[in-house]
Amino acid sequence: MGADEEAARPEPERADGTEQQDGAGGPAGLDARDRAVLALEARSWRTAGAKERAVREELGLSSTRYYQLLNGLLDRPEALAHAPVLVNRLRRVRDARRAAR
């Protein structure tokens, strides 16, 4: 494959329909929103509604969309490389909930 063919190749799409950006996506290939979702999930919360409020105010997402993005991130190797302890913990919680069904 020549340089012209490689340059003409479209960027791969992620599961959420956005294009994956190499280099511009920050550390571990995650974009700013993905890193913000992981950072918000890593925080501890004093009250039940505080997390949902932060999701709306800081990320501009509904709770449903936030959890869809988070669940998708758990399956991405870039997220595991960026926050291995958090991602592995969330994977264990997700797997335990699936097993309980």
Coordinates of C-alpha atoms in Angstrom, one line a residue:
M1 CA 0.0 0.0 0.0
G2 CA 1.5 3.3 -1.1
A3 CA 1.5 6.5 0.9
D4 CA -1.4 8.0 -1.2
E5 CA -3.6 4.9 -0.6
E6 CA -2.9 5.0 3.1
A7 CA -3.7 8.7 3.4
A8 CA -7.0 8.2 1.5
R9 CA -8.1 5.4 3.9
P10 CA -10.9 6.7 6.2
E11 CA -10.4 6.8 10.0
P12 CA -11.9 3.8 11.8
E13 CA -15.2 4.4 13.5
R14 CA -15.9 3.6 17.1
A15 CA -19.0 1.9 18.4
D16 CA -20.6 5.2 19.2
G17 CA -20.4 6.3 15.6
T18 CA -17.6 8.9 16.0
E19 CA -14.3 8.6 14.3
Q20 CA -11.3 7.4 16.2
Q21 CA -8.5 9.9 16.1
D22 CA -4.9 8.8 16.3
G23 CA -2.5 11.2 18.1
A24 CA -5.2 13.9 18.7
G25 CA -7.0 11.6 21.1
G26 CA -4.6 12.2 23.9
P27 CA -3.1 9.5 26.1
A28 CA -3.9 5.9 25.2
G29 CA -6.0 7.0 22.2
L30 CA -8.9 8.2 24.2
D31 CA -10.6 11.5 23.3
A32 CA -11.4 14.1 25.9
R33 CA -14.9 12.9 26.5
D34 CA -13.8 9.3 27.1
R35 CA -11.2 10.5 29.6
A36 CA -13.8 12.7 31.3
V37 CA -16.2 9.8 31.7
L38 CA -13.5 7.7 33.3
A39 CA -12.4 10.5 35.6
L40 CA -16.0 11.1 36.7
E41 CA -16.5 7.4 37.3
A42 CA -13.4 7.3 39.4
R43 CA -14.6 9.9 41.9
S44 CA -16.5 9.1 45.0
W45 CA -20.0 10.5 45.7
R46 CA -21.5 11.7 49.0
T47 CA -25.2 11.5 47.9
A48 CA -27.2 9.4 45.5
G49 CA -28.1 12.2 43.1
A50 CA -24.7 13.9 43.1
K51 CA -23.2 11.7 40.4
E52 CA -26.2 12.1 38.1
R53 CA -26.1 15.9 38.6
A54 CA -22.4 15.9 37.7
V55 CA -23.0 13.8 34.6
R56 CA -25.5 16.4 33.4
E57 CA -23.6 19.5 34.4
E58 CA -20.0 18.5 33.6
L59 CA -20.5 16.2 30.6
G60 CA -23.8 17.4 29.2
L61 CA -25.1 13.8 29.0
S62 CA -28.2 12.0 30.2
S63 CA -27.5 9.3 32.8
T64 CA -28.5 6.7 30.2
R65 CA -26.1 7.9 27.6
Y66 CA -23.3 8.2 30.2
Y67 CA -23.7 4.6 31.2
Q68 CA -23.8 3.5 27.5
L69 CA -20.5 5.3 26.9
L70 CA -19.0 3.9 30.1
N71 CA -20.0 0.4 29.2
G72 CA -18.5 0.7 25.8
L73 CA -15.3 2.1 27.3
L74 CA -14.9 -1.0 29.5
D75 CA -14.4 -3.1 26.4
R76 CA -11.7 -0.9 24.9
P77 CA -8.0 -1.7 25.4
E78 CA -7.3 2.1 25.3
A79 CA -9.4 2.6 28.4
L80 CA -7.7 -0.3 30.2
A81 CA -4.3 1.2 29.4
H82 CA -5.4 4.6 30.6
A83 CA -7.0 3.5 33.9
P84 CA -6.4 -0.2 34.5
V85 CA -7.5 -0.4 38.2
L86 CA -10.7 1.5 37.5
V87 CA -11.6 -0.5 34.3
N88 CA -10.8 -3.9 35.9
R89 CA -12.9 -3.0 38.9
L90 CA -15.9 -1.9 36.8
R91 CA -15.5 -5.0 34.6
R92 CA -15.7 -7.2 37.7
V93 CA -18.8 -5.4 38.9
R94 CA -20.4 -5.6 35.5
D95 CA -19.6 -9.4 35.2
A96 CA -21.0 -10.0 38.7
R97 CA -24.3 -8.3 37.8
R98 CA -24.6 -10.2 34.6
A99 CA -24.0 -13.5 36.4
A100 CA -26.6 -12.6 39.0
R101 CA -29.3 -12.3 36.3

